[in-house]
PDB file of C-alpha atoms in Angstrom:
ATOM      1  CA  MET A 124     113.229 103.313  72.390  1.00 87.00           C
ATOM      2  CA  LEU A 125     112.076 105.493  75.292  1.00 92.00           C
ATOM      3  CA  LEU A 126     111.096 104.063  78.652  1.00 95.00           C
ATOM      4  CA  SER A 127     110.694 105.504  82.129  1.00 98.00           C
ATOM      5  CA  LYS A 128     111.760 104.361  85.557  1.00 98.00           C
ATOM      6  CA  TYR A 129     109.253 104.690  88.399  1.00 98.00           C
ATOM      7  CA  CYS A 130     109.452 103.697  92.058  1.00 97.00           C
ATOM      8  CA  ALA A 131     106.608 102.831  94.433  1.00 96.00           C
ATOM      9  CA  SER A 132     107.488 102.443  98.118  1.00 93.00           C
ATOM     10  CA  GLY A 133     110.886 100.995  97.212  1.00 92.00           C
ATOM     11  CA  ASN A 134     109.895  98.750  94.296  1.00 94.00           C
ATOM     12  CA  ASP A 135     111.273 100.108  91.025  1.00 96.00           C
ATOM     13  CA  PHE A 136     109.945  99.410  87.550  1.00 97.00           C
ATOM     14  CA  LEU A 137     110.815 100.172  83.940  1.00 98.00           C
ATOM     15  CA  ILE A 138     107.680 101.220  82.051  1.00 98.00           C
ATOM     16  CA  PHE A 139     106.776 102.046  78.464  1.00 97.00           C
ATOM     17  CA  HIS A 140     103.675 101.861  76.268  1.00 96.00           C
ATOM     18  CA  SER A 141     103.285 100.190  72.890  1.00 95.00           C
ATOM     19  CA  PHE A 142     100.689  99.106  70.352  1.00 94.00           C
ATOM     20  CA  ILE A 143     102.379  95.742  69.894  1.00 92.00           C
ATOM     21  CA  SER A 144     101.979  92.744  72.177  1.00 91.00           C
ATOM     22  CA  ALA A 145     105.086  90.546  72.262  1.00 93.00           C
ATOM     23  CA  ASN A 146     107.144  88.242  74.439  1.00 95.00           C
ATOM     24  CA  ARG A 147     109.488  90.623  76.212  1.00 96.00           C
ATOM     25  CA  SER A 148     110.972  88.202  78.757  1.00 97.00           C
ATOM     26  CA  GLU A 149     114.510  88.514  77.399  1.00 97.00           C
ATOM     27  CA  MET A 150     114.173  92.291  77.319  1.00 96.00           C
ATOM     28  CA  ALA A 151     113.085  92.267  80.963  1.00 97.00           C
ATOM     29  CA  VAL A 152     116.097  90.205  82.015  1.00 97.00           C
ATOM     30  CA  ARG A 153     118.476  92.461  80.098  1.00 96.00           C
ATOM     31  CA  LEU A 154     117.057  95.827  81.177  1.00 97.00           C
ATOM     32  CA  CYS A 155     116.288  94.925  84.794  1.00 97.00           C
ATOM     33  CA  ASN A 156     119.813  93.666  85.491  1.00 96.00           C
ATOM     34  CA  ARG A 157     121.303  96.007  88.085  1.00 93.00           C
ATOM     35  CA  PHE A 158     124.900  95.581  86.892  1.00 94.00           C
ATOM     36  CA  HIS A 159     124.646  95.263  83.112  1.00 93.00           C
ATOM     37  CA  GLY A 160     121.280  96.950  82.489  1.00 93.00           C
ATOM     38  CA  ILE A 161     119.318  99.859  83.931  1.00 95.00           C
ATOM     39  CA  GLY A 162     118.184  97.947  87.009  1.00 96.00           C
ATOM     40  CA  ALA A 163     114.654  97.331  88.262  1.00 97.00           C
ATOM     41  CA  ASP A 164     112.390  94.814  89.987  1.00 96.00           C
ATOM     42  CA  GLY A 165     110.256  94.476  86.877  1.00 96.00           C
ATOM     43  CA  LEU A 166     109.340  95.620  83.385  1.00 97.00           C
ATOM     44  CA  VAL A 167     105.809  96.808  82.556  1.00 98.00           C
ATOM     45  CA  VAL A 168     104.356  97.453  79.115  1.00 97.00           C
ATOM     46  CA  LEU A 169     101.049  99.291  78.670  1.00 97.00           C
ATOM     47  CA  LEU A 170      98.954  98.151  75.699  1.00 96.00           C
ATOM     48  CA  PRO A 171      95.576  99.065  74.193  1.00 94.00           C
ATOM     49  CA  LEU A 172      92.730  96.621  74.710  1.00 91.00           C
ATOM     50  CA  SER A 173      92.099  94.164  71.911  1.00 86.00           C
ATOM     51  CA  ILE A 174      88.792  94.016  70.018  1.00 80.00           C
ATOM     52  CA  ALA A 175      87.802  91.008  72.139  1.00 82.00           C
ATOM     53  CA  GLU A 176      88.441  93.090  75.256  1.00 84.00           C
ATOM     54  CA  SER A 177      86.569  96.175  74.054  1.00 81.00           C
ATOM     55  CA  ASN A 178      83.707  95.562  76.485  1.00 85.00           C
ATOM     56  CA  VAL A 179      86.091  95.767  79.453  1.00 87.00           C
ATOM     57  CA  GLU A 180      85.966  99.053  81.366  1.00 91.00           C
ATOM     58  CA  ALA A 181      89.688  99.749  81.391  1.00 93.00           C
ATOM     59  CA  SER A 182      91.977 102.425  79.978  1.00 94.00           C
ATOM     60  CA  TYR A 183      94.663  99.895  78.966  1.00 95.00           C
ATOM     61  CA  LYS A 184      96.077  96.485  79.805  1.00 96.00           C
ATOM     62  CA  TRP A 185      99.573  95.572  80.888  1.00 95.00           C
ATOM     63  CA  GLU A 186     102.282  93.013  80.331  1.00 95.00           C
ATOM     64  CA  PHE A 187     104.186  92.530  83.578  1.00 96.00           C
ATOM     65  CA  TYR A 188     107.571  90.822  83.781  1.00 97.00           C
ATOM     66  CA  ASN A 189     109.651  90.127  86.876  1.00 96.00           C
ATOM     67  CA  SER A 190     113.363  90.862  86.673  1.00 96.00           C
ATOM     68  CA  ASP A 191     114.066  87.203  85.855  1.00 96.00           C
ATOM     69  CA  GLY A 192     111.783  87.418  82.799  1.00 96.00           C
ATOM     70  CA  SER A 193     108.888  85.471  84.300  1.00 95.00           C
ATOM     71  CA  VAL A 194     105.340  86.780  83.891  1.00 94.00           C
ATOM     72  CA  ALA A 195     103.334  87.681  86.997  1.00 90.00           C
ATOM     73  CA  ASN A 196      99.569  88.037  87.235  1.00 89.00           C
ATOM     74  CA  MET A 197      99.784  91.113  89.411  1.00 92.00           C
ATOM     75  CA  CYS A 198     102.051  93.433  91.397  1.00 93.00           C
ATOM     76  CA  GLY A 199     100.555  95.837  93.913  1.00 93.00           C
ATOM     77  CA  ASN A 200     103.281  98.471  93.908  1.00 96.00           C
ATOM     78  CA  ALA A 201     103.631  98.300  90.125  1.00 96.00           C
ATOM     79  CA  SER A 202      99.918  99.096  89.836  1.00 96.00           C
ATOM     80  CA  ARG A 203     100.561 102.424  91.548  1.00 97.00           C
ATOM     81  CA  ALA A 204     103.704 103.156  89.521  1.00 97.00           C
ATOM     82  CA  VAL A 205     101.859 102.388  86.272  1.00 97.00           C
ATOM     83  CA  SER A 206      98.929 104.540  87.341  1.00 97.00           C
ATOM     84  CA  LEU A 207     101.231 107.539  87.688  1.00 98.00           C
ATOM     85  CA  TYR A 208     102.984 106.751  84.391  1.00 98.00           C
ATOM     86  CA  ALA A 209      99.638 106.591  82.592  1.00 97.00           C
ATOM     87  CA  TYR A 210      98.598 109.917  84.130  1.00 97.00           C
ATOM     88  CA  HIS A 211     101.919 111.580  83.244  1.00 97.00           C
ATOM     89  CA  ASN A 212     101.625 110.387  79.631  1.00 97.00           C
ATOM     90  CA  ASN A 213      97.944 111.324  79.196  1.00 96.00           C
ATOM     91  CA  LEU A 214      96.920 107.696  78.777  1.00 96.00           C
ATOM     92  CA  ALA A 215      94.389 107.812  81.612  1.00 96.00           C
ATOM     93  CA  SER A 216      92.797 110.121  84.161  1.00 96.00           C
ATOM     94  CA  ASN A 217      93.765 110.359  87.820  1.00 96.00           C
ATOM     95  CA  ARG A 218      91.238 107.601  88.602  1.00 97.00           C
ATOM     96  CA  HIS A 219      91.074 104.702  86.184  1.00 97.00           C
ATOM     97  CA  ASN A 220      90.979 100.935  85.668  1.00 96.00           C
ATOM     98  CA  PHE A 221      93.479  98.748  83.885  1.00 96.00           C
ATOM     99  CA  LEU A 222      93.391  95.092  82.929  1.00 95.00           C
ATOM    100  CA  SER A 223      95.927  92.719  84.487  1.00 94.00           C
ATOM    101  CA  LYS A 224      96.125  88.941  84.307  1.00 91.00           C
ATOM    102  CA  ALA A 225      94.474  88.983  87.740  1.00 90.00           C
ATOM    103  CA  GLY A 226      91.541  90.999  86.411  1.00 91.00           C
ATOM    104  CA  ILE A 227      90.503  94.645  86.607  1.00 94.00           C
ATOM    105  CA  ILE A 228      92.561  96.839  88.944  1.00 95.00           C
ATOM    106  CA  THR A 229      91.282 100.266  89.998  1.00 96.00           C
ATOM    107  CA  THR A 230      93.777 102.984  90.889  1.00 97.00           C
ATOM    108  CA  GLU A 231      93.310 106.537  92.082  1.00 97.00           C
ATOM    109  CA  ILE A 232      95.811 109.365  92.409  1.00 97.00           C
ATOM    110  CA  GLN A 233      94.584 110.896  95.640  1.00 97.00           C
ATOM    111  CA  GLU A 234      97.152 113.674  95.970  1.00 97.00           C
ATOM    112  CA  ILE A 235      99.712 115.211  93.613  1.00 96.00           C
ATOM    113  CA  LEU A 236     102.762 115.937  95.772  1.00 96.00           C
ATOM    114  CA  ASN A 237     104.931 117.502  93.052  1.00 97.00           C
ATOM    115  CA  ALA A 238     105.694 117.056  89.344  1.00 96.00           C
ATOM    116  CA  GLN A 239     107.283 113.659  89.989  1.00 97.00           C
ATOM    117  CA  GLU A 240     105.438 112.224  93.011  1.00 97.00           C
ATOM    118  CA  ALA A 241     101.871 111.377  93.979  1.00 98.00           C
ATOM    119  CA  TYR A 242     100.005 109.514  96.692  1.00 97.00           C
ATOM    120  CA  ILE A 243      98.118 106.687  95.001  1.00 98.00           C
ATOM    121  CA  GLN A 244      95.636 104.028  96.085  1.00 97.00           C
ATOM    122  CA  SER A 245      95.092 100.697  94.344  1.00 97.00           C
ATOM    123  CA  LYS A 246      92.057  98.505  94.824  1.00 96.00           C
ATOM    124  CA  LEU A 247      93.476  94.991  94.715  1.00 94.00           C
ATOM    125  CA  GLY A 248      90.169  93.172  95.140  1.00 92.00           C
ATOM    126  CA  GLY A 249      89.257  90.240  97.334  1.00 94.00           C
ATOM    127  CA  TYR A 250      91.425  87.777  99.213  1.00 96.00           C
ATOM    128  CA  SER A 251      91.263  84.130 100.233  1.00 96.00           C
ATOM    129  CA  ILE A 252      92.958  82.170 103.010  1.00 96.00           C
ATOM    130  CA  LYS A 253      94.301  78.884 101.684  1.00 95.00           C
ATOM    131  CA  GLY A 254      95.538  77.275 104.888  1.00 95.00           C
ATOM    132  CA  ASN A 255      97.939  77.229 107.825  1.00 96.00           C
ATOM    133  CA  PHE A 256     101.317  75.499 107.844  1.00 97.00           C
ATOM    134  CA  VAL A 257     104.089  74.766 110.324  1.00 96.00           C
ATOM    135  CA  GLU A 258     107.727  75.022 109.294  1.00 96.00           C
ATOM    136  CA  TYR A 259     110.886  74.228 111.252  1.00 95.00           C
ATOM    137  CA  ARG A 260     114.125  76.173 111.270  1.00 95.00           C
ATOM    138  CA  LYS A 261     117.014  75.193 113.553  1.00 89.00           C
ATOM    139  CA  ASN A 262     114.691  73.477 116.043  1.00 88.00           C
ATOM    140  CA  ASN A 263     112.372  76.487 116.123  1.00 93.00           C
ATOM    141  CA  VAL A 264     108.746  76.217 115.021  1.00 95.00           C
ATOM    142  CA  TYR A 265     107.132  78.915 112.882  1.00 97.00           C
ATOM    143  CA  GLU A 266     103.504  79.165 111.828  1.00 97.00           C
ATOM    144  CA  PHE A 267     102.665  80.406 108.349  1.00 98.00           C
ATOM    145  CA  GLU A 268      99.362  81.328 106.728  1.00 98.00           C
ATOM    146  CA  LEU A 269      98.914  81.060 102.970  1.00 98.00           C
ATOM    147  CA  ILE A 270      96.877  83.989 101.663  1.00 97.00           C
ATOM    148  CA  GLU A 271      96.019  84.821  98.067  1.00 96.00           C
ATOM    149  CA  ILE A 272      95.585  88.451  97.013  1.00 93.00           C
ATOM    150  CA  THR A 273      95.834  88.249  93.213  1.00 90.00           C
ATOM    151  CA  ILE A 274      98.984  86.152  93.844  1.00 93.00           C
ATOM    152  CA  PRO A 275      99.870  83.729  96.691  1.00 96.00           C
ATOM    153  CA  HIS A 276     101.665  84.922  99.815  1.00 97.00           C
ATOM    154  CA  LEU A 277     102.979  82.913 102.738  1.00 98.00           C
ATOM    155  CA  VAL A 278     102.926  85.016 105.938  1.00 98.00           C
ATOM    156  CA  CYS A 279     104.632  84.471 109.289  1.00 98.00           C
ATOM    157  CA  LEU A 280     103.927  86.838 112.199  1.00 98.00           C
ATOM    158  CA  VAL A 281     106.841  86.686 114.639  1.00 97.00           C
ATOM    159  CA  SER A 282     106.886  87.797 118.267  1.00 94.00           C
ATOM    160  CA  SER A 283     109.982  90.020 118.305  1.00 95.00           C
ATOM    161  CA  MET A 284     112.162  92.190 116.110  1.00 96.00           C
ATOM    162  CA  LYS A 285     115.011  89.774 116.816  1.00 95.00           C
ATOM    163  CA  ASP A 286     113.029  86.942 115.202  1.00 95.00           C
ATOM    164  CA  TYR A 287     112.065  89.277 112.365  1.00 97.00           C
ATOM    165  CA  TYR A 288     115.652  90.181 111.496  1.00 97.00           C
ATOM    166  CA  THR A 289     116.826  86.591 111.943  1.00 96.00           C
ATOM    167  CA  LEU A 290     114.289  85.162 109.503  1.00 97.00           C
ATOM    168  CA  VAL A 291     114.605  87.980 106.963  1.00 97.00           C
ATOM    169  CA  ALA A 292     118.374  87.456 106.891  1.00 97.00           C
ATOM    170  CA  ASP A 293     118.015  83.711 106.239  1.00 97.00           C
ATOM    171  CA  THR A 294     117.324  83.958 102.524  1.00 97.00           C
ATOM    172  CA  GLN A 295     118.114  80.257 102.032  1.00 97.00           C
ATOM    173  CA  PHE A 296     115.222  79.355 104.342  1.00 97.00           C
ATOM    174  CA  LEU A 297     112.926  81.848 102.604  1.00 98.00           C
ATOM    175  CA  ALA A 298     113.918  80.531  99.180  1.00 98.00           C
ATOM    176  CA  GLN A 299     113.096  76.970 100.254  1.00 97.00           C
ATOM    177  CA  LEU A 300     109.624  78.065 101.362  1.00 98.00           C
ATOM    178  CA  ARG A 301     109.099  80.116  98.203  1.00 97.00           C
ATOM    179  CA  HIS A 302     109.689  77.017  96.060  1.00 97.00           C
ATOM    180  CA  LYS A 303     107.859  74.606  98.363  1.00 97.00           C
ATOM    181  CA  TYR A 304     104.643  76.656  98.294  1.00 97.00           C
ATOM    182  CA  ASN A 305     105.239  78.515  95.002  1.00 96.00           C
ATOM    183  CA  ALA A 306     104.431  81.727  96.839  1.00 97.00           C
ATOM    184  CA  ASN A 307     106.024  84.943  97.988  1.00 97.00           C
ATOM    185  CA  VAL A 308     107.202  84.668 101.594  1.00 98.00           C
ATOM    186  CA  ASN A 309     106.535  87.431 104.132  1.00 98.00           C
ATOM    187  CA  ILE A 310     107.997  87.854 107.607  1.00 98.00           C
ATOM    188  CA  ALA A 311     106.249  90.429 109.803  1.00 98.00           C
ATOM    189  CA  PHE A 312     106.359  91.869 113.308  1.00 98.00           C
ATOM    190  CA  ARG A 313     103.590  94.028 114.693  1.00 95.00           C
ATOM    191  CA  ASP A 314     104.638  96.722 117.147  1.00 91.00           C
ATOM    192  CA  SER A 315     101.562  98.544 118.441  1.00 84.00           C
ATOM    193  CA  HIS A 316      99.815  99.985 115.346  1.00 87.00           C
ATOM    194  CA  ILE A 317     102.821  99.659 113.022  1.00 95.00           C
ATOM    195  CA  THR A 318     103.799  96.426 111.310  1.00 97.00           C
ATOM    196  CA  TYR A 319     107.277  95.815 109.942  1.00 98.00           C
ATOM    197  CA  TYR A 320     107.445  93.319 107.107  1.00 98.00           C
ATOM    198  CA  ALA A 321     109.758  92.021 104.411  1.00 98.00           C
ATOM    199  CA  THR A 322     108.957  89.918 101.349  1.00 98.00           C
ATOM    200  CA  TYR A 323     110.995  87.326  99.513  1.00 98.00           C
ATOM    201  CA  GLU A 324     109.537  87.655  96.016  1.00 96.00           C
ATOM    202  CA  ARG A 325     109.134  85.122  93.251  1.00 94.00           C
ATOM    203  CA  GLY A 326     110.667  86.219  89.971  1.00 93.00           C
ATOM    204  CA  ILE A 327     113.172  88.432  91.769  1.00 94.00           C
ATOM    205  CA  GLU A 328     114.355  85.621  94.070  1.00 95.00           C
ATOM    206  CA  ALA A 329     115.394  87.962  96.856  1.00 96.00           C
ATOM    207  CA  VAL A 330     114.010  90.095  99.643  1.00 97.00           C
ATOM    208  CA  THR A 331     112.832  93.292  97.973  1.00 96.00           C
ATOM    209  CA  GLN A 332     112.573  96.816  99.321  1.00 95.00           C
ATOM    210  CA  ALA A 333     108.775  96.562  99.371  1.00 96.00           C
ATOM    211  CA  CYS A 334     105.812  94.536  98.122  1.00 95.00           C
ATOM    212  CA  GLY A 335     102.279  95.901  97.877  1.00 95.00           C
ATOM    213  CA  THR A 336     100.448  92.582  97.731  1.00 96.00           C
ATOM    214  CA  GLY A 337     102.795  91.337 100.452  1.00 96.00           C
ATOM    215  CA  ALA A 338     101.825  94.210 102.735  1.00 97.00           C
ATOM    216  CA  SER A 339      98.187  93.439 101.991  1.00 97.00           C
ATOM    217  CA  ALA A 340      98.634  89.740 102.800  1.00 97.00           C
ATOM    218  CA  VAL A 341     100.267  90.623 106.122  1.00 98.00           C
ATOM    219  CA  TYR A 342      97.350  92.933 106.921  1.00 97.00           C
ATOM    220  CA  VAL A 343      94.890  90.127 106.184  1.00 97.00           C
ATOM    221  CA  CYS A 344      96.886  87.735 108.354  1.00 96.00           C
ATOM    222  CA  ILE A 345      96.753  90.174 111.284  1.00 95.00           C
ATOM    223  CA  GLY A 346      92.985  90.332 110.785  1.00 92.00           C
ATOM    224  CA  ASP A 347      92.311  93.698 112.431  1.00 91.00           C
ATOM    225  CA  PHE A 348      90.084  95.236 109.759  1.00 93.00           C
ATOM    226  CA  ALA A 349      88.577  97.770 112.150  1.00 91.00           C
ATOM    227  CA  GLN A 350      91.468 100.098 111.460  1.00 92.00           C
ATOM    228  CA  GLU A 351      93.765 100.944 108.590  1.00 94.00           C
ATOM    229  CA  GLY A 352      97.053  99.092 108.731  1.00 96.00           C
ATOM    230  CA  ILE A 353     100.404 100.874 108.558  1.00 97.00           C
ATOM    231  CA  LEU A 354     103.001  98.592 106.992  1.00 97.00           C
ATOM    232  CA  VAL A 355     106.714  99.429 106.925  1.00 97.00           C
ATOM    233  CA  PRO A 356     108.904  97.532 104.420  1.00 97.00           C
ATOM    234  CA  PRO A 357     112.729  97.532 104.286  1.00 97.00           C
ATOM    235  CA  SER A 358     112.636 100.756 102.230  1.00 96.00           C
ATOM    236  CA  LYS A 359     110.966 102.457 105.261  1.00 96.00           C
ATOM    237  CA  GLU A 360     108.409 104.012 102.887  1.00 94.00           C
ATOM    238  CA  LYS A 361     105.090 103.348 104.613  1.00 94.00           C
ATOM    239  CA  LEU A 362     102.185 101.628 102.946  1.00 97.00           C
ATOM    240  CA  LYS A 363      98.619 101.887 104.198  1.00 97.00           C
ATOM    241  CA  VAL A 364      96.245  98.956 103.776  1.00 97.00           C
ATOM    242  CA  SER A 365      92.525  98.735 104.488  1.00 97.00           C
ATOM    243  CA  CYS A 366      89.645  96.350 103.869  1.00 96.00           C
ATOM    244  CA  ILE A 367      86.303  97.738 102.710  1.00 94.00           C
ATOM    245  CA  ASP A 368      83.438  95.400 101.826  1.00 93.00           C
ATOM    246  CA  ASN A 369      85.880  92.460 101.793  1.00 93.00           C
ATOM    247  CA  GLU A 370      88.144  94.142  99.244  1.00 95.00           C
ATOM    248  CA  ILE A 371      91.708  95.220  99.896  1.00 96.00           C
ATOM    249  CA  TYR A 372      93.016  98.729  99.231  1.00 97.00           C
ATOM    250  CA  CYS A 373      96.723  99.571  99.299  1.00 97.00           C
ATOM    251  CA  SER A 374      98.051 103.145  99.325  1.00 97.00           C
ATOM    252  CA  GLY A 375     101.432 104.833  99.206  1.00 97.00           C
ATOM    253  CA  ILE A 376     103.728 107.193  97.336  1.00 97.00           C
ATOM    254  CA  ALA A 377     104.857 106.535  93.766  1.00 97.00           C
ATOM    255  CA  LYS A 378     107.346 108.680  91.924  1.00 97.00           C
ATOM    256  CA  LYS A 379     109.015 109.082  88.573  1.00 98.00           C
ATOM    257  CA  ILE A 380     112.777 108.601  88.705  1.00 97.00           C
ATOM    258  CA  CYS A 381     113.895 109.300  85.140  1.00 97.00           C
ATOM    259  CA  ASP A 382     113.430 108.702  81.418  1.00 96.00           C
ATOM    260  CA  CYS A 383     115.819 106.366  79.609  1.00 93.00           C
ATOM    261  CA  VAL A 384     116.672 106.164  75.915  1.00 91.00           C
ATOM    262  CA  ILE A 385     117.652 102.655  74.743  1.00 85.00           C
ATOM    263  CA  ASN A 386     119.442 102.237  71.424  1.00 77.00           C
TER     264      ASN A 386
END
């Protein structure tokens, strides 16, 4: 079995294509394990559309698994990694649609940087604000906004980098919120035109190096749609987010890391 490892802004994924749809949860757990497997945030399988889906304008559909084997409707950074994989393997053109459980996702390779890397934009679609919530941590009050961009994200904008690092380091607190709201949890600090953010992700159950839908949720929470947002995750690989006609676009670099042969 041949699969490839791709990385998008710090999120890494194992990707292959197949003609067979199957439950690959156990495979995802085994291969994504960073000590006993290859190591990745998720496993993605590209599949042809079924006969019932033949009227859908998409080059393929995907099965997406988090590293714990759970299925996710969508992953922003994975959409860019998969777009480059599909292009590298002649499965789609530089601009194409694919079908996710969250619906049609449009991706575009805007610049080929070298044989392994490209700058890619994903159109994630619309967003909705589900509500505002107050949470307490060690006698401090924090305000969160619940925003859905294909998947739910809880966002807290803090007033200093000290608060940012303090909350990001408290993974027990973030885990409690993740389970309470069944959402990814984002902590963000805006410094001038640059926003630093970190995401505690469902299905990985940890703060990851980056999250595309998380960056997009933070951008929506800030609410300054007049300009493109520059979001910096723990990986330090910048993501750019914009809102055009009430739809969110997320852009950044994706790259191929290697091919892997599994016996």
